[in-house]
CSV table of C-alpha atoms in Angstrom, one decimal:
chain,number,residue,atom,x,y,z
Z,835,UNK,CA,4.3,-10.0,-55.6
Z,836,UNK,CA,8.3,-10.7,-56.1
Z,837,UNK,CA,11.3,-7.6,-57.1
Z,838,UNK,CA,12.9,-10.8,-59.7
Z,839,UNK,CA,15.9,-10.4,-56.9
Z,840,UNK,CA,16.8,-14.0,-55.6
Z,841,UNK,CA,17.6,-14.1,-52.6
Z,842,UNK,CA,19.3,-17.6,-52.9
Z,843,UNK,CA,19.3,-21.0,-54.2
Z,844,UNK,CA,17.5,-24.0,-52.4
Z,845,UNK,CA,18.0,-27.8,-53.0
Z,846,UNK,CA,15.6,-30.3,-54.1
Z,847,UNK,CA,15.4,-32.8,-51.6
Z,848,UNK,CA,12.0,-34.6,-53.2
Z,849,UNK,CA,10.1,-34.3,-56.1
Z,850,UNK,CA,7.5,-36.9,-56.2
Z,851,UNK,CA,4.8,-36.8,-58.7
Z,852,UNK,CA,1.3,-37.8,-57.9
Z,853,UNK,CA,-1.8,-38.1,-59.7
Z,854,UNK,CA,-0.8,-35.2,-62.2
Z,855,UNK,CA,0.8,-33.2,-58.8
Z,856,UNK,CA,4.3,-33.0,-57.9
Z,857,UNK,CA,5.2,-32.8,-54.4
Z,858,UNK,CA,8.4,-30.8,-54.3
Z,859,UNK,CA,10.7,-30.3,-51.1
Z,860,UNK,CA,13.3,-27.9,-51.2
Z,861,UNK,CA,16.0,-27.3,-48.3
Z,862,UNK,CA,17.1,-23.5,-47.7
Z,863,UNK,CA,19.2,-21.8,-44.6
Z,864,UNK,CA,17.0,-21.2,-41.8
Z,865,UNK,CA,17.6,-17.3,-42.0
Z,866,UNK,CA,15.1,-17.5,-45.5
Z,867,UNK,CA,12.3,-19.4,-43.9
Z,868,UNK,CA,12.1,-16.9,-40.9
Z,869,UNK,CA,8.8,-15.4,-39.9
Z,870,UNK,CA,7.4,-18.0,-42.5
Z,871,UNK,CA,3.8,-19.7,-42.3
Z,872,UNK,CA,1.5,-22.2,-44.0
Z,873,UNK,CA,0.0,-20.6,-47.3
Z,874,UNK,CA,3.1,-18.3,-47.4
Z,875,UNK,CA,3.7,-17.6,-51.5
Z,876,UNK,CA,7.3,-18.0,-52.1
Z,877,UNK,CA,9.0,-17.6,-56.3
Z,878,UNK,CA,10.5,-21.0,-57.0
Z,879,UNK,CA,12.5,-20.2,-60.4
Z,880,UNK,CA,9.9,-17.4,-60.8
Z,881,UNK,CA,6.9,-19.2,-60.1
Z,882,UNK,CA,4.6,-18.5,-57.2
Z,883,UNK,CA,4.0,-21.3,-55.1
Z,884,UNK,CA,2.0,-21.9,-52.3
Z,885,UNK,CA,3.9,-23.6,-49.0
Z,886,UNK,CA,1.9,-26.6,-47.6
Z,887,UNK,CA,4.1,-27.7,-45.0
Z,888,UNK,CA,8.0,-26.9,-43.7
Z,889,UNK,CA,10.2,-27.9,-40.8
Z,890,UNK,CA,13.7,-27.2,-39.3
Z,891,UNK,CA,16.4,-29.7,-38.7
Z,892,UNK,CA,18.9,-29.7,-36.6
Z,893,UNK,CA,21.8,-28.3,-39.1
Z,894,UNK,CA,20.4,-24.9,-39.9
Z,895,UNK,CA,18.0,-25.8,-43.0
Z,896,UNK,CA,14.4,-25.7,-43.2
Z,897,UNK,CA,12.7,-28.3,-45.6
Z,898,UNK,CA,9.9,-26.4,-47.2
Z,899,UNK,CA,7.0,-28.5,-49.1
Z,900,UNK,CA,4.8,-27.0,-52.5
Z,901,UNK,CA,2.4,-28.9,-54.4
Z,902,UNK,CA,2.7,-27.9,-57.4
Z,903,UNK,CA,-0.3,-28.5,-60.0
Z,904,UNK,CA,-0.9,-30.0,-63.6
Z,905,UNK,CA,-1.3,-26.8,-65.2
Z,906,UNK,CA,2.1,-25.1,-63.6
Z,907,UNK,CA,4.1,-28.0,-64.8
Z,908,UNK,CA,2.8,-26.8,-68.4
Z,909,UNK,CA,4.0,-23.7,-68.5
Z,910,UNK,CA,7.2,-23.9,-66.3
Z,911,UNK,CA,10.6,-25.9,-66.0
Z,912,UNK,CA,9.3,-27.6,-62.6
Z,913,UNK,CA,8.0,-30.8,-64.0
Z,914,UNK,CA,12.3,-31.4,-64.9
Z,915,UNK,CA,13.3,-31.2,-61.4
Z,916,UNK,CA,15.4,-33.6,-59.7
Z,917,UNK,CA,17.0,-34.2,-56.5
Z,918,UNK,CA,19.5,-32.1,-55.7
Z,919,UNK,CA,18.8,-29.8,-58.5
Z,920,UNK,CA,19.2,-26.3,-57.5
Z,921,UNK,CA,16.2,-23.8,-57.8
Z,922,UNK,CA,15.8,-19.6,-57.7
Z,923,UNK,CA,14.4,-18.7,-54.2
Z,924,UNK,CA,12.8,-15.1,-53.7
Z,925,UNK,CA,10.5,-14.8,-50.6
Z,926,UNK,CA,7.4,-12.3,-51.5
Z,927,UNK,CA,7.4,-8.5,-51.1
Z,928,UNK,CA,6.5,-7.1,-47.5
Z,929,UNK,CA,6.2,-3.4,-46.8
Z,930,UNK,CA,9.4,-1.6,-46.4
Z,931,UNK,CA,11.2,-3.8,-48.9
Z,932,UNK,CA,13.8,-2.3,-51.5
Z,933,UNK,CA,12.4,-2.8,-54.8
Z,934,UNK,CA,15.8,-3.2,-56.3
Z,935,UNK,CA,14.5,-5.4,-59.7
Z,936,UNK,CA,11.1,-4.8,-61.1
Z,937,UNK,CA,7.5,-6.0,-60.2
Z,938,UNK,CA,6.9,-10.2,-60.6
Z,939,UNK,CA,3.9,-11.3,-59.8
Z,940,UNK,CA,5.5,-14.6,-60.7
Z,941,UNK,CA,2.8,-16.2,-63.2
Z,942,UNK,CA,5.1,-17.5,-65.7
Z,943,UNK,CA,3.9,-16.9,-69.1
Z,944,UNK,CA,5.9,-19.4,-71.0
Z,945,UNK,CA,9.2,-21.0,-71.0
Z,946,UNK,CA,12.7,-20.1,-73.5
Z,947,UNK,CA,15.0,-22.4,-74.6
Z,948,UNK,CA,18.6,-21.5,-74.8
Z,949,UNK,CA,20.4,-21.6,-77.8
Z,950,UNK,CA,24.0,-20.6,-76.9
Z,951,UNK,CA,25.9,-19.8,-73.8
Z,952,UNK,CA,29.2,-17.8,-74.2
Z,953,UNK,CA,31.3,-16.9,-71.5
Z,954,UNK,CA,33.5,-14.3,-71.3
Z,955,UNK,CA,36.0,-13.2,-68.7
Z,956,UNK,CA,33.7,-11.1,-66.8
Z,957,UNK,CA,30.5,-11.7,-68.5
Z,958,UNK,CA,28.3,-14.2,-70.3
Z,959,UNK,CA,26.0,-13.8,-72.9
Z,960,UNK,CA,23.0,-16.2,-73.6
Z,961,UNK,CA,20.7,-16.5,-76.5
Z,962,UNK,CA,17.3,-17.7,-75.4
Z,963,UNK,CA,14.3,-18.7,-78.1
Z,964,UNK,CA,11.4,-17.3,-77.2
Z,965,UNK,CA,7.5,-18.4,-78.8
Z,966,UNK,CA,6.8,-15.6,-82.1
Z,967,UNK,CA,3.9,-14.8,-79.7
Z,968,UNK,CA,6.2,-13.6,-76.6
Z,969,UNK,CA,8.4,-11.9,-78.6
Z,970,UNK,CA,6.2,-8.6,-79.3
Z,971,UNK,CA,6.6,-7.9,-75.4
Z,972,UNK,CA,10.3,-8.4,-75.0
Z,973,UNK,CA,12.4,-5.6,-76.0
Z,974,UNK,CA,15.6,-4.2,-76.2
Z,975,UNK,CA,16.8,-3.1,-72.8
Z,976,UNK,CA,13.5,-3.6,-71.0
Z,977,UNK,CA,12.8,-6.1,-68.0
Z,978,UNK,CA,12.4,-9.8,-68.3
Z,979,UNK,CA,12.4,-12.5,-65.1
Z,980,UNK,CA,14.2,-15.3,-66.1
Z,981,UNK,CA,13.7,-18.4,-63.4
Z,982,UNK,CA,12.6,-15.5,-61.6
Z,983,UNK,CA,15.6,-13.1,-61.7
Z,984,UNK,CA,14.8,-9.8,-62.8
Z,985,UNK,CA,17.2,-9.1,-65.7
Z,986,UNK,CA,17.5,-6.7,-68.6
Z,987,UNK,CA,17.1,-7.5,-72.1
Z,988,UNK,CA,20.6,-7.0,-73.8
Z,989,UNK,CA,19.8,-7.3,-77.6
Z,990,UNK,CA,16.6,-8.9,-79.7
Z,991,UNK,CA,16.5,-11.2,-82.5
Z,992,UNK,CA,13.9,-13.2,-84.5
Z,993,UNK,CA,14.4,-16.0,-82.8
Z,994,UNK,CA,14.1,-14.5,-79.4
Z,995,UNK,CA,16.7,-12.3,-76.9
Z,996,UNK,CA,20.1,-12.2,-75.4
Z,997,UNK,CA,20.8,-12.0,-71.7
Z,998,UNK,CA,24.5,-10.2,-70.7
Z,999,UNK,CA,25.2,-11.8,-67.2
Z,1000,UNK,CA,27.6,-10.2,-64.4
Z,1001,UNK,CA,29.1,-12.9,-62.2
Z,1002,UNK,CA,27.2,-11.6,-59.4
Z,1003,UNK,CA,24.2,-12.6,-61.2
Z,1004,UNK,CA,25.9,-16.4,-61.9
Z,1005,UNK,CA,26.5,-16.8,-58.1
Z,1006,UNK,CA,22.8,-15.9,-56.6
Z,1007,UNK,CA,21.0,-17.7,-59.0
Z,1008,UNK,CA,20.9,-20.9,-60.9
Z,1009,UNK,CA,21.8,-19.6,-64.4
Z,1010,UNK,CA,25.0,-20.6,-64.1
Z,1011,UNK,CA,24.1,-24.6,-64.5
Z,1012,UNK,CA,21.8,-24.4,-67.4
Z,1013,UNK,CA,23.3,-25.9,-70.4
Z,1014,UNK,CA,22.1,-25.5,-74.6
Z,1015,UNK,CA,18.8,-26.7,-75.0
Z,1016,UNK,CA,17.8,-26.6,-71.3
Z,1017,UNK,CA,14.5,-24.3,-70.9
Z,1018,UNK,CA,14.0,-21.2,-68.6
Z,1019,UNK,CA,11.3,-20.1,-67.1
Z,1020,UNK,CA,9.6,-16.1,-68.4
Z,1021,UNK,CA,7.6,-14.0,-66.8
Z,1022,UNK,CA,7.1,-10.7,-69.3
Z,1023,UNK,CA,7.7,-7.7,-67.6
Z,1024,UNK,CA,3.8,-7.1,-66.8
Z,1025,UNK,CA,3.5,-3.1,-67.5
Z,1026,UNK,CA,4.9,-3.7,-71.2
Z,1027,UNK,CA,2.1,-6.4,-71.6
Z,1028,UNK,CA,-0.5,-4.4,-70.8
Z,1029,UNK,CA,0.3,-1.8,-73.1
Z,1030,UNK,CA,0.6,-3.9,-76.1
Z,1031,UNK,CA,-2.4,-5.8,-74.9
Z,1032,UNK,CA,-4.5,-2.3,-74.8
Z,1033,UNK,CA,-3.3,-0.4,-77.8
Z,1034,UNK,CA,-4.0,-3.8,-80.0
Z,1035,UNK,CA,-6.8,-4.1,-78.6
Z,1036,UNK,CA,-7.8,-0.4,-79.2
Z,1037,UNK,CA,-6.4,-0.8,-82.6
Z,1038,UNK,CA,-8.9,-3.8,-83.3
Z,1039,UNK,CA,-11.5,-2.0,-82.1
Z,1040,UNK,CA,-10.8,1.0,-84.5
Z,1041,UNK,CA,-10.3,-0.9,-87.6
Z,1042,UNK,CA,-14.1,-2.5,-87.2
């Protein structure tokens, strides 16, 4: 389980792919690979991966290794990594943590492509496209994880949603080097998908 706050941004340092599985290595500080251990989940852009292997060097970074699977690279924005491509970093939840965005559990649902990026002076809006089938479970001001930061919905359209971003949020994460017509990973904020899911569902049910 993730909060959709990144914590920071690590590097690609490999990303290999091998009979349908990419082996990614990604460098972070040393201070966000404390306490850590094989089989550790970590959010990569908002997906939960599994850690396989990691070591320190000698400059303050630890090299942490994911394989990352066929059916991942489906649904996510993985599969375009490249060296020295930066990626959204959030360590899981431990007791005592602040819950300062909402609950991830950082199964991506689909990906959203962006249509427009306009920046502002102190802000900057982007329009993402998002599948007609998502759309029913994004809504206007509720909680989305984009690449895995928790974010609020600013305005919906019929082609998807709008993001407002503070330049806070352009420094943590990795938002800030996406261009038109790269693609984003989603995560629907899960408590709004289960409601929809239950009541149509119920509805169905009803009309038999």
């Amino acid at each position: 389980m993730f909060t959709g706050i990144v914590q920071t941004q690590a590097v690609v340092v490999d990303a290999t792919n091998q009979g349908g599985v990419l082996r990614l290595a990604l460098k972070v500080d040393q201070q966000y690979a404390e306490n850590l251990n094989i089989g550790a989940s970590i959010a990569i852009n908002g997906c939960c991966l599994t850690v396989v292997k990691f070591a320190s060097d000698t400059k303050g970074c630890c090299v942490i290794n994911f394989d990352v699977i066929d059916e991942t690279l489906k649904l996510t924005n993985l599969g375009m990594l490249a060296v020295n491509d930066t990626v959204n970093f959030e360590r899981s939840v431990t007791f005592g943590t602040e819950l300062g965005g909402h609950i991830v559990s950082g199964h991506i649902h689909c990906m959203a492509e962006i249509l427009s990026i306009n920046h502002h002076q102190d802000n900057c809006k982007m329009q993402l496209a998002l599948a007609k089938e998502w759309q029913k479970y994004v809504l206007y001001k509720g909680f989305v994880s984009v690449n895995g930061a928790s974010l609020t919905v600013g305005e919906v359209d019929e082609q998807g949603f709008w993001l407002h971003l503070i330049p806070e949020t352009l420094s943590i994460t990795n938002l800030d080097n996406y261009r038109e017509g790269d693609k984003l990973n989603i995560e629907v904020d899960q408590q709004t998908y289960t409601i929809i899911n239950t009541v149509e569902n119920y509805l169905s049910q009803q009309a038999k």
